[in-house]
GROMACS .gro file of C-alpha atoms in nm:
model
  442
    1UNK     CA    1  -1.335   2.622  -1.515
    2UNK     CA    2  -1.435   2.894  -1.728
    3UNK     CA    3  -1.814   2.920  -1.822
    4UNK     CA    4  -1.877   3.004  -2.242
    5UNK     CA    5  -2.137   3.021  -2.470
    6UNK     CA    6  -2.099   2.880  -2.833
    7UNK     CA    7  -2.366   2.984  -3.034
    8UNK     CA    8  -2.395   2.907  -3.432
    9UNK     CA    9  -2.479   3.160  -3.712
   10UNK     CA   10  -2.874   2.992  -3.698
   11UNK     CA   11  -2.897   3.112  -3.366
   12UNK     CA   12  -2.870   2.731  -3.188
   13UNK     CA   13  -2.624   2.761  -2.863
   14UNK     CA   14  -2.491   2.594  -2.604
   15UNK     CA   15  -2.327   2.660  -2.257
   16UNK     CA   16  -2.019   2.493  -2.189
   17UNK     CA   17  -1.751   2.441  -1.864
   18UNK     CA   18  -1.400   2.466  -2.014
   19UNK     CA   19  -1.113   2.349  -1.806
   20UNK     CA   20  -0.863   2.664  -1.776
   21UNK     CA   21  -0.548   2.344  -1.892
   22UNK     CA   22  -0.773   2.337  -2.215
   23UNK     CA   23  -0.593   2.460  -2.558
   24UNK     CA   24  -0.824   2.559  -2.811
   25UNK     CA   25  -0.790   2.154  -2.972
   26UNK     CA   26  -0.906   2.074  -2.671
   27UNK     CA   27  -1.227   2.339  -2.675
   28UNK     CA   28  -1.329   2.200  -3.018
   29UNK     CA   29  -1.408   1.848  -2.922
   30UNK     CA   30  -1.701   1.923  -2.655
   31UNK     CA   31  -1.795   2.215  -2.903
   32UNK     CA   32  -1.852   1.985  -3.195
   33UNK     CA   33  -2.029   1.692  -2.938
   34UNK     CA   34  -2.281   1.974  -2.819
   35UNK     CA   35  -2.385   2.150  -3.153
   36UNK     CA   36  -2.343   1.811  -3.361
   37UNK     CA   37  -2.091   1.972  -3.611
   38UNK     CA   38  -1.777   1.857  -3.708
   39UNK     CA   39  -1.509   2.111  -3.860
   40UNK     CA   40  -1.535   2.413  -3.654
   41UNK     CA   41  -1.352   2.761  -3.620
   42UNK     CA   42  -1.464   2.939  -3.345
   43UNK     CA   43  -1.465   3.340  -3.336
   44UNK     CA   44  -1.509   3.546  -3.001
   45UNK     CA   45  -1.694   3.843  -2.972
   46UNK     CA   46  -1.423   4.067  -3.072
   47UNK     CA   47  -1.391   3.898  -3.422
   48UNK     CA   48  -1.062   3.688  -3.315
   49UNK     CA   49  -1.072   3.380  -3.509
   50UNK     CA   50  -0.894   3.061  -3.302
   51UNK     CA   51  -0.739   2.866  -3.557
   52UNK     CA   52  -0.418   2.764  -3.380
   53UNK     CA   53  -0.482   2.452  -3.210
   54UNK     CA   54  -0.243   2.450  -2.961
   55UNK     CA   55  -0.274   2.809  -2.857
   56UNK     CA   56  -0.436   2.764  -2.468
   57UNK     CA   57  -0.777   2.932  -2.377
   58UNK     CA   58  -0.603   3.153  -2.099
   59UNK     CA   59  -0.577   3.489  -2.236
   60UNK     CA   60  -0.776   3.366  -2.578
   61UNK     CA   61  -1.119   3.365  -2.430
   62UNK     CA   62  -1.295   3.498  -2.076
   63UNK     CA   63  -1.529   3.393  -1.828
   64UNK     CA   64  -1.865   3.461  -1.949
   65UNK     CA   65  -1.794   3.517  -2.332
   66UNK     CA   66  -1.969   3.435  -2.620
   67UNK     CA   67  -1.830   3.225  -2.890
   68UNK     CA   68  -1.938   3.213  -3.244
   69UNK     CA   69  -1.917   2.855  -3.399
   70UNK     CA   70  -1.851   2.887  -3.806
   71UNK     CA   71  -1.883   2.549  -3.947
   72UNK     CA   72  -1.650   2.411  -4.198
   73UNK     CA   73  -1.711   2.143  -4.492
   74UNK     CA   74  -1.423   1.847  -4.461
   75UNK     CA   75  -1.320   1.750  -4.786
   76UNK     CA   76  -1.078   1.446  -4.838
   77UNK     CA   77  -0.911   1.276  -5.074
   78UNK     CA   78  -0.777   0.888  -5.119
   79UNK     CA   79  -0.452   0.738  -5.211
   80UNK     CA   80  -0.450   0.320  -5.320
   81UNK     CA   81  -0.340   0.308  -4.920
   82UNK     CA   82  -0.376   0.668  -4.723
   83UNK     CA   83  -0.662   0.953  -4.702
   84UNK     CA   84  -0.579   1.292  -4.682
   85UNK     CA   85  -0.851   1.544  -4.482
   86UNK     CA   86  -0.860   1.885  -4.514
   87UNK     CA   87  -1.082   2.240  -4.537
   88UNK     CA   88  -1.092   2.432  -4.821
   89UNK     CA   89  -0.898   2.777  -4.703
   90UNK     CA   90  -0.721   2.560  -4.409
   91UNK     CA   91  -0.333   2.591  -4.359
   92UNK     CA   92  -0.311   2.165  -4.252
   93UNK     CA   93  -0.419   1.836  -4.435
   94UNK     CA   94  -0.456   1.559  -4.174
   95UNK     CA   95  -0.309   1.225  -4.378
   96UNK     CA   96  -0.292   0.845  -4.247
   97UNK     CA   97  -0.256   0.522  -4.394
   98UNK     CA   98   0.080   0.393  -4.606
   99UNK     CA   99   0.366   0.622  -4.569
  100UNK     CA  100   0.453   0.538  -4.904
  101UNK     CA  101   0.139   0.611  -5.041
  102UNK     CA  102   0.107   0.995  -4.925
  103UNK     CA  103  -0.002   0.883  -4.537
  104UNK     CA  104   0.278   1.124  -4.368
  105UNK     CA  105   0.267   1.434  -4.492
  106UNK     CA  106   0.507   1.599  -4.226
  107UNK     CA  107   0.779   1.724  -4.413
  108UNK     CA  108   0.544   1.928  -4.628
  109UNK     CA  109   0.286   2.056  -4.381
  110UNK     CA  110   0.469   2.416  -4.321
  111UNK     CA  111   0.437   2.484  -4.720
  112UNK     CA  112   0.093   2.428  -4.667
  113UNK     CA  113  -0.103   2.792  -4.660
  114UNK     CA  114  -0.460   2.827  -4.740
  115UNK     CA  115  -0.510   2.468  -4.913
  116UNK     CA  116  -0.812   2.498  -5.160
  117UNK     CA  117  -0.793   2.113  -5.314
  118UNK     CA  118  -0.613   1.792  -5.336
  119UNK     CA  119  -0.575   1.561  -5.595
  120UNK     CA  120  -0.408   1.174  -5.530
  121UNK     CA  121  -0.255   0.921  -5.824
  122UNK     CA  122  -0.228   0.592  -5.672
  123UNK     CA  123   0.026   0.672  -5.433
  124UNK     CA  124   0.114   1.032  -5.393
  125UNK     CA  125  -0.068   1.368  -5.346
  126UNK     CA  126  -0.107   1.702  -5.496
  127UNK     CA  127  -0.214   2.037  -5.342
  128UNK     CA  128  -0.343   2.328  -5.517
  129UNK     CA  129  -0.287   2.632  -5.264
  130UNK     CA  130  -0.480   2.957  -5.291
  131UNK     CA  131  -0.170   3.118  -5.479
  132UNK     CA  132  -0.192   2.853  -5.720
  133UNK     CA  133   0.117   2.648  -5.662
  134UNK     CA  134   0.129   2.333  -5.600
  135UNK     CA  135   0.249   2.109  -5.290
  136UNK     CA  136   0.295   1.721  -5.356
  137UNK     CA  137   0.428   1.445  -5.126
  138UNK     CA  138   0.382   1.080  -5.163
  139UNK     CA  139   0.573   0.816  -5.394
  140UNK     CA  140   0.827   1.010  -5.605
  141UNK     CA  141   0.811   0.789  -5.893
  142UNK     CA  142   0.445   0.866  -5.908
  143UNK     CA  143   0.402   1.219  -5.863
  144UNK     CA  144   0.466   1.275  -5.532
  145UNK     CA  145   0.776   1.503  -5.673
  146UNK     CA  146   0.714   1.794  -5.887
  147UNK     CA  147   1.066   1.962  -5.841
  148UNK     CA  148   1.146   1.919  -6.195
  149UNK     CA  149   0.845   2.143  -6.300
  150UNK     CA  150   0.802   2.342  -6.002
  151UNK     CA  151   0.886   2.689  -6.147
  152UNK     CA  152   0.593   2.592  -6.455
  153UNK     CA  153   0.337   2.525  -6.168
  154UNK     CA  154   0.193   2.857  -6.133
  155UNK     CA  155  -0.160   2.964  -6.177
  156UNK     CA  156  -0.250   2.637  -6.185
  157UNK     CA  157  -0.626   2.604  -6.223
  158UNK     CA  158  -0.712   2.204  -6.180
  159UNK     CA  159  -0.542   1.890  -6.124
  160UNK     CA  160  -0.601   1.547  -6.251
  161UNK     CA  161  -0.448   1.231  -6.213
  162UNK     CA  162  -0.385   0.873  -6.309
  163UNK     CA  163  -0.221   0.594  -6.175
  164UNK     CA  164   0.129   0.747  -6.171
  165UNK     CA  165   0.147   1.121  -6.289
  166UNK     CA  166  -0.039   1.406  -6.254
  167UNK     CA  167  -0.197   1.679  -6.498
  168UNK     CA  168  -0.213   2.042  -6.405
  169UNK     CA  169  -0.427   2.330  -6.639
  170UNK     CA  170  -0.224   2.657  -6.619
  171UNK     CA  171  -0.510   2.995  -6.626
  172UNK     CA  172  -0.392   3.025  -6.986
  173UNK     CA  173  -0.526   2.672  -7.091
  174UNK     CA  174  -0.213   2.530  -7.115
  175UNK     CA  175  -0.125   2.155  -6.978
  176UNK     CA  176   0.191   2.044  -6.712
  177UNK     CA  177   0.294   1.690  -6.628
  178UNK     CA  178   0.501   1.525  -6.402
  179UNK     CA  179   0.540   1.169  -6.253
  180UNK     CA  180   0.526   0.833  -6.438
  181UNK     CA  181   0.665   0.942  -6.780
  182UNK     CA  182   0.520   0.573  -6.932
  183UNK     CA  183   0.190   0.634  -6.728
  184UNK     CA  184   0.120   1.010  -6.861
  185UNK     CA  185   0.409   1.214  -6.655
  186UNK     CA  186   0.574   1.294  -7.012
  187UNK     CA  187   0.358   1.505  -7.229
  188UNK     CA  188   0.620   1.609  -7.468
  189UNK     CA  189   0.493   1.444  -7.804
  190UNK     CA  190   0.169   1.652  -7.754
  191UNK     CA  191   0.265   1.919  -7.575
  192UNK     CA  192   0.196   2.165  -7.878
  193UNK     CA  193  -0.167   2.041  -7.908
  194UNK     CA  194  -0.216   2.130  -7.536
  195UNK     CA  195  -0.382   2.449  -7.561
  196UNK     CA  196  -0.692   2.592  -7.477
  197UNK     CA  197  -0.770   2.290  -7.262
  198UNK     CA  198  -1.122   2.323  -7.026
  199UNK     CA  199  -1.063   1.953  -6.862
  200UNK     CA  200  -0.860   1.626  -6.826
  201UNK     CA  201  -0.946   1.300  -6.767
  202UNK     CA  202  -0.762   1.002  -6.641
  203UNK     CA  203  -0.745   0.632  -6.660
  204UNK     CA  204  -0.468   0.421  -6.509
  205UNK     CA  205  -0.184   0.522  -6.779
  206UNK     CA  206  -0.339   0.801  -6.953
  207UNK     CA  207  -0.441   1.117  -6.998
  208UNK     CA  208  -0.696   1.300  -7.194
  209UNK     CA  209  -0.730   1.660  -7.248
  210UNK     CA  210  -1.045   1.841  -7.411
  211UNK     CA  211  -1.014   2.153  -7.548
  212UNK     CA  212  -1.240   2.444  -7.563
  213UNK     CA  213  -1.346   2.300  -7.933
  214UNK     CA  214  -1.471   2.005  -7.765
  215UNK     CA  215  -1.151   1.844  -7.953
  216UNK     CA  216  -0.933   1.613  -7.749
  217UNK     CA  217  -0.562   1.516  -7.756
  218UNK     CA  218  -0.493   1.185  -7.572
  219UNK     CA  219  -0.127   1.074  -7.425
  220UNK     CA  220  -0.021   0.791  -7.230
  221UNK     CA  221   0.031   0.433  -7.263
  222UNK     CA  222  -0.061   0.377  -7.626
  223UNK     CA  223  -0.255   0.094  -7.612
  224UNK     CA  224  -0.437   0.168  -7.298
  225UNK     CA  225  -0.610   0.460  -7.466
  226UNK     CA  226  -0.312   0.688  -7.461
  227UNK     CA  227  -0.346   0.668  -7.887
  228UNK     CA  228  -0.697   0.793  -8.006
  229UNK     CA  229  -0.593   0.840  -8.359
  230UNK     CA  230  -0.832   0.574  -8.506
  231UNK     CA  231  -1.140   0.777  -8.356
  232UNK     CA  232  -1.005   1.125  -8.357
  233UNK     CA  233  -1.275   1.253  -8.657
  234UNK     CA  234  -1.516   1.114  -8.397
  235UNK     CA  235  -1.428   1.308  -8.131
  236UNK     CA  236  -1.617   1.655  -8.159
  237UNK     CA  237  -1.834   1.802  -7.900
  238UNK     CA  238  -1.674   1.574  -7.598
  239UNK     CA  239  -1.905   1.609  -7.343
  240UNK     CA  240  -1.714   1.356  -7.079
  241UNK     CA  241  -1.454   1.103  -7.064
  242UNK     CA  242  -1.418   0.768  -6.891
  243UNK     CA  243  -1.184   0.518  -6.866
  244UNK     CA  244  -1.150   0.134  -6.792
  245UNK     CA  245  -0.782   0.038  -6.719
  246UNK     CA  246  -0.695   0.010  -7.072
  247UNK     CA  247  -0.990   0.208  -7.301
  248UNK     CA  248  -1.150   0.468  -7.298
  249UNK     CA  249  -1.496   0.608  -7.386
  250UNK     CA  250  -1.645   0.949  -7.459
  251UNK     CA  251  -2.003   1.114  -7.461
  252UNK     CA  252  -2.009   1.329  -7.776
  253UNK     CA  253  -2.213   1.624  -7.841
  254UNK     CA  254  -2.534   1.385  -7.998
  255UNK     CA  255  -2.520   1.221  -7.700
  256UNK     CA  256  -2.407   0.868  -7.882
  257UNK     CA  257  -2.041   0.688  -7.713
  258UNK     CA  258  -1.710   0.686  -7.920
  259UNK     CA  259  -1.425   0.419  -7.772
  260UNK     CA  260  -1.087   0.312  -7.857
  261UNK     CA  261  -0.795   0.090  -7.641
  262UNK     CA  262  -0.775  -0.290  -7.566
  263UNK     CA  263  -1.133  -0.405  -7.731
  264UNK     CA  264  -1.220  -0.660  -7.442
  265UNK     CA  265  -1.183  -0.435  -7.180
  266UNK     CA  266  -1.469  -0.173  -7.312
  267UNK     CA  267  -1.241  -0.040  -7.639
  268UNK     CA  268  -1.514  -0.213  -7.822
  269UNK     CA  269  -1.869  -0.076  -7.838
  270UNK     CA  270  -2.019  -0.196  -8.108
  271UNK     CA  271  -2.283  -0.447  -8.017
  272UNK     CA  272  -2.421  -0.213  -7.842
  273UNK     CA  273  -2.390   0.088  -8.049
  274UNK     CA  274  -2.740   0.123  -8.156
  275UNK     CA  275  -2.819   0.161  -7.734
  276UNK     CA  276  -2.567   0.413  -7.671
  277UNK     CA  277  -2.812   0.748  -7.763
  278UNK     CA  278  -2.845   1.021  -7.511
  279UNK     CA  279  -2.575   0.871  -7.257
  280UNK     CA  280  -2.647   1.096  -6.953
  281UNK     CA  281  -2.306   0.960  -6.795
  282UNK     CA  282  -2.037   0.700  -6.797
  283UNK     CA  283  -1.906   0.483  -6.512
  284UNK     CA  284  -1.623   0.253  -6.533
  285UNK     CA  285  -1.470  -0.038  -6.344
  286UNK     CA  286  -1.149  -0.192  -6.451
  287UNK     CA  287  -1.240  -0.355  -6.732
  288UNK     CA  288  -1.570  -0.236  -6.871
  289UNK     CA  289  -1.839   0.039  -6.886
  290UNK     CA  290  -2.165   0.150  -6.761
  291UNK     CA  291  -2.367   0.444  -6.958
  292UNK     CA  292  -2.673   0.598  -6.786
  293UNK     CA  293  -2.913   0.732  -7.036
  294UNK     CA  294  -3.183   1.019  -6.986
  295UNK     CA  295  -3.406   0.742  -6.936
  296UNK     CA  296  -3.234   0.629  -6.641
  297UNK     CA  297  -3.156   0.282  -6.778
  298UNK     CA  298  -2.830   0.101  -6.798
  299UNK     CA  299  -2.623  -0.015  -7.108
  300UNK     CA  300  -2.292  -0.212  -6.996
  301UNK     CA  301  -2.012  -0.321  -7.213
  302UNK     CA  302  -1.645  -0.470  -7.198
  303UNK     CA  303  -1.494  -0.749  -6.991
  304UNK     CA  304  -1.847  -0.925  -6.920
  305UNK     CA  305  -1.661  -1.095  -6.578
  306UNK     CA  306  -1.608  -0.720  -6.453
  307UNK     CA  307  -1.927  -0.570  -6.490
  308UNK     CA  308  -1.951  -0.589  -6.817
  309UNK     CA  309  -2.245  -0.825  -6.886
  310UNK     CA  310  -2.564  -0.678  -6.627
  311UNK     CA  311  -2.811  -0.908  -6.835
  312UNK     CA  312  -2.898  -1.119  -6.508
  313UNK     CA  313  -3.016  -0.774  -6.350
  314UNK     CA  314  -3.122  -0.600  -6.658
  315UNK     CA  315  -3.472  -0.617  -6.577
  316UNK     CA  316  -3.446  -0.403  -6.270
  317UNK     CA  317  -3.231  -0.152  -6.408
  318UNK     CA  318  -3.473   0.092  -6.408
  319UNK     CA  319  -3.471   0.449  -6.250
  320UNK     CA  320  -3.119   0.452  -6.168
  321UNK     CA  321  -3.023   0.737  -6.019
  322UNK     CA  322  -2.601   0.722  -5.964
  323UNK     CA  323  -2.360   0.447  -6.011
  324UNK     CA  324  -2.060   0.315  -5.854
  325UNK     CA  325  -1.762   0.113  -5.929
  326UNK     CA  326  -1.555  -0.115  -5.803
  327UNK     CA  327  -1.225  -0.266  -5.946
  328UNK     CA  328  -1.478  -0.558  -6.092
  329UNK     CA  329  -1.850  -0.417  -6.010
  330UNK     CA  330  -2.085  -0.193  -6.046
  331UNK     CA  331  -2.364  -0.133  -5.795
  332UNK     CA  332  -2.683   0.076  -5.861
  333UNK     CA  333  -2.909   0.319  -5.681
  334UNK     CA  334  -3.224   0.328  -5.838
  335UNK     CA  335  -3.508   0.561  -5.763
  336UNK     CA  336  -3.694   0.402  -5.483
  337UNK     CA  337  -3.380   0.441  -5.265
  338UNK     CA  338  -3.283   0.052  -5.321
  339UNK     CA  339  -2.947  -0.086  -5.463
  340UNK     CA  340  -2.871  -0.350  -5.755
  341UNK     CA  341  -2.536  -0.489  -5.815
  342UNK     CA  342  -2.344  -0.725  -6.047
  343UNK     CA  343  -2.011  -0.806  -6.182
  344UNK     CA  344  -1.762  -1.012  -5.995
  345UNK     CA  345  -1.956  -1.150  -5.678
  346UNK     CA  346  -1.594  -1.137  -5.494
  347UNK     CA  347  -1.551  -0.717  -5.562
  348UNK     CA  348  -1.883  -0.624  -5.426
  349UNK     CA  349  -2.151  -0.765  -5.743
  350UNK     CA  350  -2.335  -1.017  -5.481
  351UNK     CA  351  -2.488  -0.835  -5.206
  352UNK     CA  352  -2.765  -1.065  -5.167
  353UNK     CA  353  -2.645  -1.105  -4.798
  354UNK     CA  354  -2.733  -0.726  -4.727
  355UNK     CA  355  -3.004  -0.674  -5.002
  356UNK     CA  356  -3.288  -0.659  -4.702
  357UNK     CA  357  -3.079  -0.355  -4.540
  358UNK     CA  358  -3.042  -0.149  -4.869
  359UNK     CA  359  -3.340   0.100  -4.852
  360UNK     CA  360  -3.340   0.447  -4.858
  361UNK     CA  361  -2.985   0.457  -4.989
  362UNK     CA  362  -2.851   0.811  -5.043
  363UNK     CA  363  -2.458   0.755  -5.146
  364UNK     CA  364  -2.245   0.422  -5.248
  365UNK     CA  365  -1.906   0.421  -5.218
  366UNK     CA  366  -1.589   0.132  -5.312
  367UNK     CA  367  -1.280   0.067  -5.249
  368UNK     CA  368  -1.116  -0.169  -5.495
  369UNK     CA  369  -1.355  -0.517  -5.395
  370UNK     CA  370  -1.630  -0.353  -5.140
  371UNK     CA  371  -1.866  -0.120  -5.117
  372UNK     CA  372  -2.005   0.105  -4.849
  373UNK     CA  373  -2.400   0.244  -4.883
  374UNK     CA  374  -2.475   0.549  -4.677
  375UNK     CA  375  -2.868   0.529  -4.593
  376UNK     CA  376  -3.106   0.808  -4.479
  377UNK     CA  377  -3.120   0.757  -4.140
  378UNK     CA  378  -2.698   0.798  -4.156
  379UNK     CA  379  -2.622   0.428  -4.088
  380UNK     CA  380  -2.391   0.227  -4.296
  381UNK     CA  381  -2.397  -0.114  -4.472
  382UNK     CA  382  -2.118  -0.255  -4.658
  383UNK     CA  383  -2.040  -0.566  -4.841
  384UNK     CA  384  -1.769  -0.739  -5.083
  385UNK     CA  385  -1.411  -0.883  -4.974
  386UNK     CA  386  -1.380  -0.819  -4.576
  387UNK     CA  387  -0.999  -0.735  -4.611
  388UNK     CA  388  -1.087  -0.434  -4.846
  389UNK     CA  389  -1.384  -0.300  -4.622
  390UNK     CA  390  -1.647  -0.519  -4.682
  391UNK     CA  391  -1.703  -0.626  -4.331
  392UNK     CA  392  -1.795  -0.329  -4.097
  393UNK     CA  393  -1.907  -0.481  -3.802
  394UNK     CA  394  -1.629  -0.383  -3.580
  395UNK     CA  395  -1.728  -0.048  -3.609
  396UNK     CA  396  -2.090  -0.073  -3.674
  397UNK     CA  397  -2.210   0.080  -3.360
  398UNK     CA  398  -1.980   0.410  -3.474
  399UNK     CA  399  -2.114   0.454  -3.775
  400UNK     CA  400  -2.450   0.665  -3.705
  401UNK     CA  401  -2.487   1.033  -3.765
  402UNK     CA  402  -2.256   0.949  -4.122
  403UNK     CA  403  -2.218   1.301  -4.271
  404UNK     CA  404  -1.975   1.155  -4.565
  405UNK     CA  405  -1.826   0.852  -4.645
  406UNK     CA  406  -1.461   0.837  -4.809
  407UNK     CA  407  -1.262   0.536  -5.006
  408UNK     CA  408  -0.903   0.433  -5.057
  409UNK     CA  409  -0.830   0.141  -5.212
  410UNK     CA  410  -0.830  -0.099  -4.905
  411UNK     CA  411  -1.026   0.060  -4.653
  412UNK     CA  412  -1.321   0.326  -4.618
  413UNK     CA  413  -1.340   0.609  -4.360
  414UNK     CA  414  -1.662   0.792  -4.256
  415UNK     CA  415  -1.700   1.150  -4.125
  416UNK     CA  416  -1.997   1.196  -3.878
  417UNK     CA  417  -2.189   1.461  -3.808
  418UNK     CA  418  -1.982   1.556  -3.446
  419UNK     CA  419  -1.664   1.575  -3.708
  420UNK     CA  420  -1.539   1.220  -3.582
  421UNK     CA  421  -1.428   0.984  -3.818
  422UNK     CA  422  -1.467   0.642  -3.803
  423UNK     CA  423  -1.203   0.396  -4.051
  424UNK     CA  424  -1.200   0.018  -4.136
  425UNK     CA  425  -1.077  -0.232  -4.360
  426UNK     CA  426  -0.674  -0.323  -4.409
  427UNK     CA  427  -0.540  -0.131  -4.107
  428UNK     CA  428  -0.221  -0.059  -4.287
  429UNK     CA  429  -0.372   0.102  -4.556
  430UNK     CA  430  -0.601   0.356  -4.409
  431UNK     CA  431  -0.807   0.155  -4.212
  432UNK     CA  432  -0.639   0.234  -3.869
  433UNK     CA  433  -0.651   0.581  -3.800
  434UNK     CA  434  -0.564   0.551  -3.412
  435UNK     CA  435  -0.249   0.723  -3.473
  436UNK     CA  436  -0.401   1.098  -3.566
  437UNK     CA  437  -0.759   1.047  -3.423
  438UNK     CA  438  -0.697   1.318  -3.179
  439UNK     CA  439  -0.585   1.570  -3.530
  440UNK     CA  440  -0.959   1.460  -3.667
  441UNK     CA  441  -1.157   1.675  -3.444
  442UNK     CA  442  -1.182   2.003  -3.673
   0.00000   0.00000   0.00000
């Protein structure tokens, strides 16, 4: 056994007995346990940094030293059926879930050199690296392919993404596309419009780009928002963009809404147009919107089965702090720490059944027809359609010390404060992380 002390940069420490068979994987686990901190890299003395995981203690570190502990933020990102975990600067992205959906990420892990973000469409990922290229894996069909513009993806600044295609801003404010050409892969038709872009938003099968004007150009399925010709004089100053499925809806520079797409499913505004003044933010299910306004009230609009219609709650609307959506639901955190929902009661908008648990909530999350409420004390309490993560109680007595909560479509995973992470809902689908828990240690 050797005998170390890991210490972190505050000054906290703690001596540890290290079997000489450890490797320095191994050496992270009772390292995070001890200090409560997930994501390590550990430094010794002499300033060597141990970031191989398999490389073995022998040699690496001595009886009697001194370990620094430098800890690390986990960042992740969700596929409809796989996560993806990784650290910004890191040269690995831990996936599970659907291989089909982005969960095995193999064949591309050795391209993978100082990753700094990752973007996912519904079923394939993108990775901007710190040269500014791009990795993807996942469905071809949806992004998960970018050989075809591989030698435009350089200096590539941000990534968005819809259903099936991806957006990339080049550093000189240009636009690339690749994946579902019906679903925003093919930008051709406005490609000469895309300059000078600052941000892109998504929907399901469209894109929308606005420009350093405050202009924006729009492509995509036409008449899920992809065609914003009808409110185009409208659309000076954007200040955000949301989108339902099929519409969209934009915070201008007077604060006031502008929409356009399929008028049931939030295209349509208008009766409650005279409401829509200083819009703070927008949040959008499938098929309708939610606007916050500087006054921390609620104004809803589209499909009135989908979240659409919050007159049975509108009287407690009040204070809201941050909303969430579901596929069909919205849920609420208002100012005194407690939740309000409402929209379809079988995606998450009854949680009567839990209402007694949500206080002190600090952080909602959904999948597609659940949602997950991280509270103060770190514990978790979830509701909607079991089979989509709704019903935590297999791994209720895990989920304590929650640092971070993260959702696919089907299932939820939670990183605690040790760097663990705990995952329910469909086991296919991300829920089951067995398979790579012993990767999920840092």
């Amino acid at each position: 056994m050797l005998q170390v002390t890991v210490s972190l940069p505050s000054g906290r420490s703690e001596s540890l007995s290290i079997p000489l068979s450890f490797n320095v994987g191994d050496l992270r686990v009772p390292v995070q346990k001890s200090l409560q901190q997930g994501f390590l890299t550990l430094v010794t003395a002499g300033g060597y940094a141990l970031t191989d995981p398999t490389e073995s203690v022998q040699g690496a570190i001595e009886e009697g030293d001194n370990l620094t502990a430098i800890a690390r933020e986990a960042k992740a990102a969700a596929t409809d059926r796989a996560f993806a975990l990784w650290c910004s600067g890191g040269d690995r992205i831990i996936t599970w879930g659907h291989p089909h959906y982005g969960g095995d990420s193999s064949e591309i892990q050795a391209q993978l050199r100082s990753v700094q973000h990752v973007q996912a469409s519904g079923s394939a990922f993108a990775a901007i690296l710190e040269d500014e290229t791009i990795v993807t894996w996942g469905n071809a069909h949806s992004g998960g392919d970018s050989s075809e513009v591989q030698n435009q993806l350089r200096s590539v600044q941000q990534i968005q993404a819809a259903r099936g295609a991806f957006a990339a801003i080049i550093a000189d404010g240009s636009v690339v596309t690749w994946g579902d050409p019906l679903g925003g892969g093919d930008s051709s038709q406005v490609q000469n419009r895309l300059r000078n872009v600052r941000q892109i938003q998504a929907a399901d099968r469209v894109f929308a780009a606005i420009r350093e004007d405050g202009s924006v150009v729009t492509w995509g399925e036409q008449k899920s928002g992809g065609d914003s010709s009808e409110v185009q004089s409208q659309l000076k100053g954007v200040r955000q963009i949301q989108a339902t499925s099929y519409a969209c809806a934009a915070i201008v520079a007077d604060g006031s809404v502008v929409t356009w797409g399929l008028p049931h499913f939030g295209g349509d505004c208008s009766q409650v147009q005279d409401q829509l003044t200083r819009v703070r933010q927008l949040v959008a299910t499938s098929y309708a919107f939610a606007a916050i306004l500087e006054d921390e009230s609620i104004v809803t609009w589209g499909h009135p089965h989908s979240g659409g219609d919050s007159s049975e709650v509108q009287h407690q609307l009040s204070g809201v702090q941050q909303v969430q959506a579901a596929d069909r639901a919205f849920a609420a955190i208002l100012a005194d720490g407690s939740v309000v929902t409402w929209g379809n009661q079988h995606s998450g908008g009854d949680s009567s059944e839990v209402q007694d648990q949500l206080r002190s909530v600090k952080q909602i999350l959904a999948t597609k027809c659940a949602f997950a409420a991280v509270l103060g004390d770190g514990s978790v309490v979830t509701w909607g359609n079991p089979e989509y993560g709704g019903d935590s109680s297999k791994v209720q007595d895990q989920l304590k010390h929650v640092r971070q909560v993260l959702a696919a479509s089907y299932a939820f995973a939670a990183i605690l404060a040790d760097g663990s992470v705990v995952t329910w809902g469909d086991p296919d689908s991300g829920g089951d992380s067995s398979k790579v828990q012993d990767r999920l240690k840092g």
